[in-house]
Tab-separated table of C-alpha atoms in Angstrom:
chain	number	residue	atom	x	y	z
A	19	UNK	CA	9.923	19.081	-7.565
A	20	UNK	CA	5.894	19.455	-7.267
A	21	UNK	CA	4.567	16.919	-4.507
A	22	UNK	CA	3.379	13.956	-5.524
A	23	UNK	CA	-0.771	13.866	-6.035
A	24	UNK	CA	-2.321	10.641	-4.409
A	25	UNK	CA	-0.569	8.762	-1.498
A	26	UNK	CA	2.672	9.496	-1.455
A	27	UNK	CA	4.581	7.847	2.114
A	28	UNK	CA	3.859	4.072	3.117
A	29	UNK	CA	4.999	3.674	6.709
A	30	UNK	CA	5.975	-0.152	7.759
A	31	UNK	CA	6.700	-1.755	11.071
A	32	UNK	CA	9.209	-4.130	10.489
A	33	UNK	CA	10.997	-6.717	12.759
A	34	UNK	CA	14.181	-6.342	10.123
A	35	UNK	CA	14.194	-3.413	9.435
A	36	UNK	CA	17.950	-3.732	8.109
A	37	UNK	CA	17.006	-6.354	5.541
A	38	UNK	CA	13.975	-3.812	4.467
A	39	UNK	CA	15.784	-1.098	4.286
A	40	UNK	CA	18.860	-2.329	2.145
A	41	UNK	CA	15.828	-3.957	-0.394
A	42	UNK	CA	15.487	0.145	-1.513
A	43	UNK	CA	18.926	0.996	-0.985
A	44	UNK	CA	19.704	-1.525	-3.660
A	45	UNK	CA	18.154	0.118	-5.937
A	46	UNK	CA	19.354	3.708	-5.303
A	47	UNK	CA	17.079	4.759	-2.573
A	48	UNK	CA	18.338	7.249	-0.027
A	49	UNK	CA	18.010	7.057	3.479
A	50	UNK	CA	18.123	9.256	6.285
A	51	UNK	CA	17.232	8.394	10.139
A	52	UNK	CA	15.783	10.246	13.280
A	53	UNK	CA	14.678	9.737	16.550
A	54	UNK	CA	10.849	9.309	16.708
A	55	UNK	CA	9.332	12.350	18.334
A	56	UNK	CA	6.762	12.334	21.184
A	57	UNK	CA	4.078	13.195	18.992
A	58	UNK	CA	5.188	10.187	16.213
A	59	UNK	CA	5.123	8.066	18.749
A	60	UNK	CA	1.309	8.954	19.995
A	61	UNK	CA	0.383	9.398	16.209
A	62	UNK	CA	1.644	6.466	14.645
A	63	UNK	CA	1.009	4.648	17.918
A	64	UNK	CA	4.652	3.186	18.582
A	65	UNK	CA	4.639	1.168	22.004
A	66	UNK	CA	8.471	1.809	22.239
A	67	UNK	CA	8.620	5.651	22.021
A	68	UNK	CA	11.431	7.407	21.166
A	69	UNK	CA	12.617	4.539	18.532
A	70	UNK	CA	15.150	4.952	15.485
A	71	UNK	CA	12.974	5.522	12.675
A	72	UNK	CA	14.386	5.103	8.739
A	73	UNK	CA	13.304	7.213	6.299
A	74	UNK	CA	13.921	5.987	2.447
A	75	UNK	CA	13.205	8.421	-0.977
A	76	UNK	CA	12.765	7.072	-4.015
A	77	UNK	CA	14.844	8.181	-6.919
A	78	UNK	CA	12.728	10.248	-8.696
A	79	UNK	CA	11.584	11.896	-5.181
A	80	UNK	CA	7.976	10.569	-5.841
A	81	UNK	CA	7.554	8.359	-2.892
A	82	UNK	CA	8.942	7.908	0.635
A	83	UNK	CA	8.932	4.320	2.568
A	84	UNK	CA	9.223	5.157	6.131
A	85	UNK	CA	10.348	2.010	8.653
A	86	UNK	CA	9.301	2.076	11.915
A	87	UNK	CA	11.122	-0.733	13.964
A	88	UNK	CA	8.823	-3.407	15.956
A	89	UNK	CA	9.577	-6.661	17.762
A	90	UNK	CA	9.082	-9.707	16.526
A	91	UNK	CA	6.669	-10.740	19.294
A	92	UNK	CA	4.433	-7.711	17.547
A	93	UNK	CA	1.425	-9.475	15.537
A	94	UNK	CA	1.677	-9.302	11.918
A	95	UNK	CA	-1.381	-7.047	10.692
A	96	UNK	CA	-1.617	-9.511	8.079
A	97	UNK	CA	-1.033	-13.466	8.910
A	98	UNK	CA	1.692	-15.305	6.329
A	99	UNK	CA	-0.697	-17.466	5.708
A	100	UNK	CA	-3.722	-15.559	5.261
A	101	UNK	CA	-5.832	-15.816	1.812
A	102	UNK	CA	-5.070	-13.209	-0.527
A	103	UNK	CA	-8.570	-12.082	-0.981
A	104	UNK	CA	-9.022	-11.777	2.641
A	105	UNK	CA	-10.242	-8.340	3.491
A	106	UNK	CA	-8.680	-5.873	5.947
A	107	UNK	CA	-5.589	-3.612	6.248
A	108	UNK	CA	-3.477	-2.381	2.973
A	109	UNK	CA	-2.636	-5.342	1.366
A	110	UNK	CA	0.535	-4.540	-0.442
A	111	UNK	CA	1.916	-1.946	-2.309
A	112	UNK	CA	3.192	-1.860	-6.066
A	113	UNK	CA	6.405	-1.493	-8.200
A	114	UNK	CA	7.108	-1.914	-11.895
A	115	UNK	CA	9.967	-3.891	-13.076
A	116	UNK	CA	11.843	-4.408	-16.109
A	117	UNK	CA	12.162	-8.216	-15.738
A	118	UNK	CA	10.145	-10.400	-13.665
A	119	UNK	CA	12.818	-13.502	-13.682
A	120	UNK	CA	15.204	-10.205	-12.332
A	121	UNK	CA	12.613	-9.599	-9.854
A	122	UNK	CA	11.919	-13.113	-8.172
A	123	UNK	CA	15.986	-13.464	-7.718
A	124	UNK	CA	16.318	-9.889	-6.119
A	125	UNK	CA	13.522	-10.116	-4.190
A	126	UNK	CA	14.959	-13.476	-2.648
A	127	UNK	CA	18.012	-12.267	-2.132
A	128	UNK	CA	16.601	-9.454	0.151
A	129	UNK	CA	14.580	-11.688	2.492
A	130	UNK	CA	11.298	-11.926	0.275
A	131	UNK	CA	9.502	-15.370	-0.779
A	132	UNK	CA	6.997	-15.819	-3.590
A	133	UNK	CA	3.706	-16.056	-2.597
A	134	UNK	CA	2.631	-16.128	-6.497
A	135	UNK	CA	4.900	-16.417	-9.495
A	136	UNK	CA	4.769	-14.635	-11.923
A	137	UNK	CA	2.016	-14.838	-13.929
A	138	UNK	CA	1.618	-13.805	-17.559
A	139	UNK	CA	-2.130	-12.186	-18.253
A	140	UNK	CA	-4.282	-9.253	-19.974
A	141	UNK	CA	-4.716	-5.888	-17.415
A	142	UNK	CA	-7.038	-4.432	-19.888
A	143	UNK	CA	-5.511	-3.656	-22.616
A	144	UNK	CA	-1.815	-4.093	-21.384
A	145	UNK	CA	-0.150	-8.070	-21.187
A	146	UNK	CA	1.738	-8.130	-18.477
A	147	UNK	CA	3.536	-10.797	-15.879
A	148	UNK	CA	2.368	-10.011	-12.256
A	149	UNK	CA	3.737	-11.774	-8.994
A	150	UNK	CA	3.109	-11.569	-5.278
A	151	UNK	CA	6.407	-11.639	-2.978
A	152	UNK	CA	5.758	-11.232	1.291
A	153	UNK	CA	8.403	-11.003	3.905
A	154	UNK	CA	8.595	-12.180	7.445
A	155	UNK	CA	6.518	-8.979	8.355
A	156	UNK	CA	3.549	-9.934	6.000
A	157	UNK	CA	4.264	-6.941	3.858
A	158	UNK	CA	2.805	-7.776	0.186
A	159	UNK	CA	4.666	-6.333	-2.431
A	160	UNK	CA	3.142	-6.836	-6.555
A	161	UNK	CA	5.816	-6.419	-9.055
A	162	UNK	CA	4.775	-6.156	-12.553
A	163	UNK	CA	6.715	-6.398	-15.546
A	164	UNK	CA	5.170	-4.448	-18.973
A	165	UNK	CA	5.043	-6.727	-22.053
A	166	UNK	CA	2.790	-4.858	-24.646
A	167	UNK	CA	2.214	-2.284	-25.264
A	168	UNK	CA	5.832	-0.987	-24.089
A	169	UNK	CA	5.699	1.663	-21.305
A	170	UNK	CA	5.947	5.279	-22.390
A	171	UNK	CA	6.817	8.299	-20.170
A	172	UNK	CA	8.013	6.081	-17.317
A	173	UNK	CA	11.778	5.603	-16.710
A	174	UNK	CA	13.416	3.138	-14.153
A	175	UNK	CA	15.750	1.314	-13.412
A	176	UNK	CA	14.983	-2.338	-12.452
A	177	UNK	CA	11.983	-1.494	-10.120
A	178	UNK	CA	9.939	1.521	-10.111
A	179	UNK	CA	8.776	3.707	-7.510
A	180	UNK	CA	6.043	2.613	-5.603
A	181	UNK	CA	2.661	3.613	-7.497
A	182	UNK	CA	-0.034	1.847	-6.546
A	183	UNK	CA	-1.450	-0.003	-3.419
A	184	UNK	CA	-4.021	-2.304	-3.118
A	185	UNK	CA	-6.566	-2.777	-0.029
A	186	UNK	CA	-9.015	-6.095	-0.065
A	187	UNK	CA	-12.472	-4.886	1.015
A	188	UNK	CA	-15.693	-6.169	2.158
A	189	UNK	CA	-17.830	-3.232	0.952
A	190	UNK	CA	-16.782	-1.869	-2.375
A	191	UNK	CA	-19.242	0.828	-2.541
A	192	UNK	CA	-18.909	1.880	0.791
A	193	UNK	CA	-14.995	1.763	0.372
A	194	UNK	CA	-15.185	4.153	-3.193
A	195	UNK	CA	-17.466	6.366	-1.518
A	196	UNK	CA	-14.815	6.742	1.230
A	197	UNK	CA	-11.948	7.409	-1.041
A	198	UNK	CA	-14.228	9.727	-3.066
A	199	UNK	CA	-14.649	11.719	-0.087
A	200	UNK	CA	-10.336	12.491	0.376
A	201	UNK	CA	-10.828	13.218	-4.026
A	202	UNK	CA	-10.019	10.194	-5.537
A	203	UNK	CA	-11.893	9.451	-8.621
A	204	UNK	CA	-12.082	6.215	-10.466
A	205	UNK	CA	-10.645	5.321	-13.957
A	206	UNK	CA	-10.513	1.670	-13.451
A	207	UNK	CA	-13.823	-0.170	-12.832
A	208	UNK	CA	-14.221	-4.054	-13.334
A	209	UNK	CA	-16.715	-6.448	-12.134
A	210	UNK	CA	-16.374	-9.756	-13.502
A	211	UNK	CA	-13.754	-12.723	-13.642
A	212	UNK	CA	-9.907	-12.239	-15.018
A	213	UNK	CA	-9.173	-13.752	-17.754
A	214	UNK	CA	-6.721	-16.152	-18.964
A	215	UNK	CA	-4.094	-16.702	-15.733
A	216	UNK	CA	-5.458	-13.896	-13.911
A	217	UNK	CA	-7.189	-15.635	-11.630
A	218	UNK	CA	-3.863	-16.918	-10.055
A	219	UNK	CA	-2.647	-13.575	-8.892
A	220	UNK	CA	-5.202	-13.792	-6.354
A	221	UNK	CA	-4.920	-17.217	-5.333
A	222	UNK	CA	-8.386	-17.898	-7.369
A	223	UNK	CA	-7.332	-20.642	-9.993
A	224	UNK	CA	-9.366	-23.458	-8.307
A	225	UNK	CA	-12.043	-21.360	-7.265
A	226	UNK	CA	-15.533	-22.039	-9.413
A	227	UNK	CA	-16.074	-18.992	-11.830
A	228	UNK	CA	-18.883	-17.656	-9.706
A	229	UNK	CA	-16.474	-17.531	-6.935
A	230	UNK	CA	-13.681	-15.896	-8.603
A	231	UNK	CA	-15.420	-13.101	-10.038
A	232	UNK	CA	-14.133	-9.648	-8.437
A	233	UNK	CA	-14.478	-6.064	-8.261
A	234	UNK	CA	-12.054	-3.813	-8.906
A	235	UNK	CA	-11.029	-0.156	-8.867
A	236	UNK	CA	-8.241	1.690	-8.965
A	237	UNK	CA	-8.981	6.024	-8.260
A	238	UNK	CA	-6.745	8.880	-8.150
A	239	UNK	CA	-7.729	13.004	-7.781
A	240	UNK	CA	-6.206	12.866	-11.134
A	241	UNK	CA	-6.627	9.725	-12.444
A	242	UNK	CA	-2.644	8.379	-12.800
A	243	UNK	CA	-1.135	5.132	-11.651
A	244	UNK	CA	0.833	7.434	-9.098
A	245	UNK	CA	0.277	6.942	-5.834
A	246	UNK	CA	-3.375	5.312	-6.798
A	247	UNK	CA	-5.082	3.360	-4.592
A	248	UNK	CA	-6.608	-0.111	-5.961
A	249	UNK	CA	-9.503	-1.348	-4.451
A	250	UNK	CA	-10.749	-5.260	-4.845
A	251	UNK	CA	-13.663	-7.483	-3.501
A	252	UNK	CA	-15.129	-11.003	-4.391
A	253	UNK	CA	-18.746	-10.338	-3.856
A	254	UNK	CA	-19.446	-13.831	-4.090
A	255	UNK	CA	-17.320	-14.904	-0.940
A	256	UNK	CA	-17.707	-14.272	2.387
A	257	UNK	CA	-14.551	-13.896	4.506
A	258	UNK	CA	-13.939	-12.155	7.086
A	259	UNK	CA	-12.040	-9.423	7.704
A	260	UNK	CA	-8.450	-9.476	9.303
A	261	UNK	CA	-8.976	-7.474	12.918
A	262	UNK	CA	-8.002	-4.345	13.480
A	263	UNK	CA	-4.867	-2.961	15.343
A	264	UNK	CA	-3.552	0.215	16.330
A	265	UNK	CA	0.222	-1.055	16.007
A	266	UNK	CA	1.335	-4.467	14.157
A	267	UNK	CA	3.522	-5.824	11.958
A	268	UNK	CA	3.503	-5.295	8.154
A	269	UNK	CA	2.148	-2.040	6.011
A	270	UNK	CA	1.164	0.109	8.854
A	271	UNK	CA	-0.427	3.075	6.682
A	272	UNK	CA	-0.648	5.127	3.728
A	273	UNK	CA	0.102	8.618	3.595
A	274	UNK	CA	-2.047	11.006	1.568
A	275	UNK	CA	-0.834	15.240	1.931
A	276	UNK	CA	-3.820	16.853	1.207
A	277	UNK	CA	-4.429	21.153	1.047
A	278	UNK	CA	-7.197	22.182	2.919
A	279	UNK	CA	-7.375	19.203	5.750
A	280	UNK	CA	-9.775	20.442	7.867
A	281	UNK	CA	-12.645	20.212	4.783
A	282	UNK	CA	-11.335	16.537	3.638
A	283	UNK	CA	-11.994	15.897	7.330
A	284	UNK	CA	-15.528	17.530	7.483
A	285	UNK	CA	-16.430	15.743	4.039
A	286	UNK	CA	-15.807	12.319	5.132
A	287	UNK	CA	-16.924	12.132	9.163
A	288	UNK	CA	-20.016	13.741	7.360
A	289	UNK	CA	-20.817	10.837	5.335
A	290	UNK	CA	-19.193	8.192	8.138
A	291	UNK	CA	-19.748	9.918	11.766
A	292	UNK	CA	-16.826	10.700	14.172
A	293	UNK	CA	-15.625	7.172	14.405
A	294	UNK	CA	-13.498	7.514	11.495
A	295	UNK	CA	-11.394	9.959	12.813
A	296	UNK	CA	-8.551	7.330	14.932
A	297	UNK	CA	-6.198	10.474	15.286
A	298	UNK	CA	-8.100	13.790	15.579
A	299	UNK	CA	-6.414	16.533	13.238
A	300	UNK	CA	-3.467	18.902	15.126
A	301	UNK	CA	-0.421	20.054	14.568
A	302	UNK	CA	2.151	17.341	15.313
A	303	UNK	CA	6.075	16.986	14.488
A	304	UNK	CA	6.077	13.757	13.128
A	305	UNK	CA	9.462	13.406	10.441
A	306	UNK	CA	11.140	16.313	11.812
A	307	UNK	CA	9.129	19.167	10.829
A	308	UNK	CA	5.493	20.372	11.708
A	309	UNK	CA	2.616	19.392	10.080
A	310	UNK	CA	-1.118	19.242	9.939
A	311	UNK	CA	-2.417	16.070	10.349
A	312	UNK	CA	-4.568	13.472	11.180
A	313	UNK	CA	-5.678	9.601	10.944
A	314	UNK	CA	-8.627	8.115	9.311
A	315	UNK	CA	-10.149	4.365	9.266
A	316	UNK	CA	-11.273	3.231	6.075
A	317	UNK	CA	-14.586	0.785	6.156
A	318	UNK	CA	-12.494	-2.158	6.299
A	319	UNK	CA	-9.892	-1.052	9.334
A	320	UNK	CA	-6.472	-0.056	7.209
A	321	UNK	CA	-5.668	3.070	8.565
A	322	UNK	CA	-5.021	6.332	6.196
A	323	UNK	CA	-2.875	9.454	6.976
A	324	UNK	CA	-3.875	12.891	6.010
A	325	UNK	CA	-1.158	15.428	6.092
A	326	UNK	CA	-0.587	19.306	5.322
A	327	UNK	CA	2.471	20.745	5.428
């Protein structure tokens, strides 16, 4: 099967990683496990070492989640009780699903607690119901359920594979321009405020409408919801950002393979200076084969693996 385009690997730390794990098993995910090598442990920046990592596929062999075990004394990238429009980090990821009332009892059953219900609103020119669940980690995940027009060309079974994740930024323009530079291009572009309920997936139903107007992208190098990344600000807030570290708890990093590294390297340290580069690009065994690779910080800290195999 051709590699997935766009992000295709999310790598957690989790304090349960059990209870993660079995959440994609469930739903038909395989699983294999390995030792994490020397050079995952310096890449990925694993205080531990040589720790048991899990490595789950999704069905349709589009995505991989890959759990790296922490302890819970490990800071959570992302507080429980941060604000959902507060920037910094990858802020969730996203599945489909084929019933949202499905989704809020399966998610609870495997450890997850609503952080926003589903809501029923207009994405453009699809109605959908959207809700945010999060997990003792802080990991976000938005499950959507289609209601009109039906979904064509996309078959799964209860939940999806993972297709899009979101990252809250400070700088939108500065972030695009950064994603620009690994080949994403834009095909979603919206500055304004939600309508209907929308506001509520964001936690911005009491907030005045000058205040809840966003920005938001979504960009792919081809321009599908498959492995896109979904960029959103509120330009009329000021929050700070979440800080920055190497190793925490929650969504650790996204995983982008990419052919020509080296260039997509050259392109964006050209526009951003060294300092992007966290992890400079080698060759490194990292799931149990060698690869080219390297680490980049986006403008608002979440870190961003580049890989070629």
């Amino acid at each position: 099967m051709t590699k997935r385009i766009g992000f295709n690997q999310i790598v957690f730390s989790t304090a349960s990683p059990d209870q993660l794990q079995q959440f994609f098993i469930d739903l038909g995910w395989s699983k294999h496990s390995l030792t994490a090598s020397p050079d995952a442990a310096e890449y990925w920046d694993i205080p531990d070492g040589g720790v048991n990592i899990d490595v789950l596929q999704a069905p349709n062999q589009g995505c991989r989640a890959i759990l790296i075990p922490s302890d819970k004394s490990v800071p959570r990238y992302r507080p429980l009780d941060a604000p959902i429009i507060q920037p910094g980090g990858v802020f969730d990821f996203n599945m489909r699903t084929t019933n949202a009332e499905f989704a809020v009892n399966y998610l609870q059953a495997h450890g997850w607690r609503m952080l926003v219900n589903p809501v029923p609103w207009q994405f453009g020119a699809s109605s959908v119901k959207e809700m945010l669940a999060i997990q003792e980690d802080g990991i976000v995940l938005a499950a959507m359920e289609r209601i009109s027009p039906p979904l064509e060309g996309i078959a799964f079974d209860r939940f999806s594979d993972i297709f899009n994740a979101t990252q809250m930024v400070n700088d939108m323009e500065a972030s695009s321009l950064f994603f620009a530079a690994l080949g994403f291009e834009k095909f979603v572009d919206f500055q304004g405020n939600m309508p209907g309920e929308g506001p509520r997936v964001l936690g911005l139903e009491h907030a005045t409408p000058q205040e809840a107007e966003i920005c938001l992208t979504i960009s792919h190098p081809e321009k599908l919801m498959d492995g896109s990344i979904e960029l959103i600000s509120t330009p009329n807030q000021s929050i700070r950002a979440l800080p920055e570290r190497a190793f925490g708890r929650g969504i650790h990093r996204l995983r982008i393979p990419v052919d020509d590294l080296n260039a997509v390297c050259e392109r964006t340290v050209s526009t951003y200076g060294s300092e992007t580069i966290v992890k400079t690009p080698r060759l490194r065994t990292v799931l149990g084969r060698p690869e080219l690779c390297c680490t980049l910080r986006t403008p608002d800290g979440a870190r961003i693996d580049l890989y070629q195999e």
